[in-house]
Amino acid sequence: MALLLVLHILLIHLDFSSSLTIPLGSTLQASNLNHSWSSPNSDFSVSFVPAVSPGSFLASVTFSGGITIWSAGAVDSGGSLRLLRSGSLRLIDGSGATVWDSGTESLGVASASLDDSGNLALLNGRNMTVWSSFDHPTDTIVQSQNFTVGKVLRSGSYSFQLLQTGNLTLKWNNSVIYWNQGLNSSFDSNLSSPSFVLQSNGVASVFDSTLSTAAIAVYSSDYGEGDNVFRFVKLDDDGNLRIYASTRGGQTKTPRWAAVMDQCQVFGYCGNYGICTYNDLGTICECPSENFVPLEVNDMRKGCRRKVELEDCRGNEAMLDLMNTRFLTYPPEVSSQRFTLGVSACKFNCLAGSFCVASVPMSDGSGYCFLKPPGFVSGYKNPSLPSTSSIKVCKPGMPNPSLATAKKSDKRQKLHVWIIVVVVIATLLGLLVLEGSLWWCCCRDCNQFGTLSEQNSFLEYASGAPAQFSYRELQRCTKQFKEKLGAGGFGTVYRGMLTNRTVVAVKRLEGIEQGEKQFRMEVATISSTHHLNLVRLIGFCSEGRHRLLVYEFMKNGSLDNFLFSADSGKLLNWESRFNMALGTAKGIVYLHEECRDCVVHCDIKPENILLDENYAPKVSDFGLAKLLNHKENRNRNLSSVRGTRGYLAPEWLANLPITSRSDVYSYGMVLLEIVSGRRNFDISEETNLKKFSIWAYEEFVKGNTQAILDKRLETDGTVVMEQVTRMVRISFWCIQEQPSQRPSMGKVVRMLEGIAEISIPPTPKALAEVSVSGQNKNSSCYISSSMVSTSARCLPSSSSSLTAEMSSSASRRNAGGTSSLNET
């Protein structure tokens, strides 16, 4: 293993790819943006690009499409980047002053090169690297770039570093650590020379010779997806570290992971005394009260200043309460600012001492109170925060108008408002009564009137668009929602019959409070997703607070009614079970790899696999994970993407990105249930009081696959044990703890069909830790909203080899010593 790690590091440091040779004396002019030094594959170039400030230009290495991955600095239009004959690479502005220099003069530099990975290097006469942009990064790390201890990404006051312990840290002003990502708890050792590397599949790992395998630090939400995707890590000027993805030739970069989930918890984001909060458009910055004014009105991120300094009002100070607000406190401030005080005592001590400008009682049961000293104060406001912080001001304390307008309004103004409201409401009620009376007199017996919109809806349906129904129409066709077919995480389903005698399933959605436009867009996306093994969406209703979806009716209900039923008349033979497993997998493959937008289902389970009149399986409820109230969830930093006990992948509970591989885990559990006819989380005497999935793996290792098979099929002559063994192996590959070790659904289909080889899977470590929370099988699990990717852009995936690190890791974990899965 040590040899593999040495080879990995050598491959990073030794460049075997082709590179462009740039001779001494070469120059790029800021006035000529079309002149550049390009890599042999034309993906990267050294050139000047327009900077943020008007009239200035950035000397940079850029990826195809204009994405900057390294920069030397900005100059005016008279500036130039020169590779001097003395060996230095120097950036000079129009006045001739040096803006940046590589510091390599007299070190024997003979040329420069730009290789196909984007590394700009200065080489000596023996073609050895003297200086390189990869060793001196600015704010970006690209795929396969080796980021080691001592290197720093910087953006304004923010910096990102890898510590000797293997931890990843974000700092403000080189002092306050506001994000610290440690290694997996299973890696508990001192590291010798750790390196942080973003791999091409979107997995960022920490390598070290003391680790038996790479420690996966973070996942990009689209990891493993797409063959033409360029990913990079960037420290943005807002202090957040993100992984971005971009296609070659495109200028759009899409964020796929962020270190700090809540942007307002980035220290100093809104400057000194600035308070970060949210509106409908995202983060905004404001001053604590009217006792403060912005430093720059046009840039609230610069912070605020006091109208009257505390030194100018000694003896006349007051503590002004700020509801749902917390002043951020991170290491190393914690030890010097934390006290155990009650709320009143916390405020009084701050008011009485000149050492304090704000008090922050945590209000979380800890009893801690933070007293903020004079200096830099960074605030965060959220309706979900229980804290009421207080800030010291010169009297009188003046709350923000946005918080105190109602209090400042006098009774006469309130009375005028109420009069206007009453008049408007009375007028509207009068118009409604008049309109209702006219309809009652003229149209109550007109049958055509009630079916007109429904007929128009069927014209839309025939054209391929989702039909739009009124709430009243769906009430009528379901007989006031009388015949209930079932209920799930997103709502209740009722049987209905349209005017053309078509039987449908009407789902009343719950917890869906999106705006009209966004809801219709999501419905259009779902309705355009057509596959033999997907339930088709016929139409919808979006009327006031009512949100309903109309689906084709599945005569035989859901798969769980057959798998777990004691009714012998519902027993599925082996051929049917195998076909259902294969058809379900094909439906999920379409969602993940073949439709225009990659759709992660988030709730694969037998209840969401429906059977038509021919017992063909169809996946339902796909795309519903996006139809949720993101505004509310953003305020509480949660997402209502729901999963079901027993089918949740470990990343749901470990605060890791939710991707298509999360669906693979759920499908693996369903596959095990199709074989066994038992819930994967069932516990019985037969399984020695262990979860069935754990017991099943133990029997599988013993070679007793027959024990896992549904006992009701023992007399069924259609059982093909080769298929049983194949499905059991696939299920245990699907439920591996590490998402990168699970196969893609396309690979699962090929394995089910016998096209792809299936090696013996290693022990699924996560079986004992996940999916055992309570007894309600429909219990929901919530996860951080930025971690879910339900409609990330994706292209059909082709088979590719697992990385060497993942394959070797799976091999080591394999109790039987066999090789791991060959392709994802």
Coordinates of C-alpha atoms in Angstrom, one line a residue, residues 485 487 556-566 570 572 580 605-611 647 670 673-674 677 679 712 777-778:
L485 CA -55.7 4.2 -2.2
A487 CA -50.7 7.6 1.8
N556 CA -52.5 -3.9 -8.9
G557 CA -51.3 -1.3 -6.4
S558 CA -47.8 -1.3 -4.9
L559 CA -45.2 -4.0 -4.7
D560 CA -45.3 -4.1 -0.9
N561 CA -48.8 -5.5 -1.0
F562 CA -47.4 -8.6 -2.7
L563 CA -44.0 -9.0 -1.2
F564 CA -45.1 -8.9 2.5
S565 CA -48.7 -10.2 2.2
A566 CA -49.7 -13.4 4.0
K570 CA -50.8 -12.5 -3.8
L572 CA -45.3 -13.6 -6.7
M580 CA -39.9 -6.5 -11.3
K605 CA -39.1 1.6 -1.6
P606 CA -41.6 -1.1 -2.4
E607 CA -44.5 1.3 -1.7
N608 CA -43.3 3.6 -4.5
I609 CA -43.0 0.7 -7.0
L610 CA -46.5 0.3 -8.6
L611 CA -47.8 -2.6 -10.7
Y647 CA -34.0 2.5 2.9
V670 CA -35.6 -3.3 -2.1
E673 CA -36.7 -7.7 0.0
I674 CA -37.7 -8.9 -3.5
G677 CA -40.1 -11.4 0.9
R679 CA -38.5 -6.2 5.3
R712 CA -42.8 -19.6 0.1
K777 CA -42.2 2.9 8.5
N778 CA -43.2 6.2 7.0

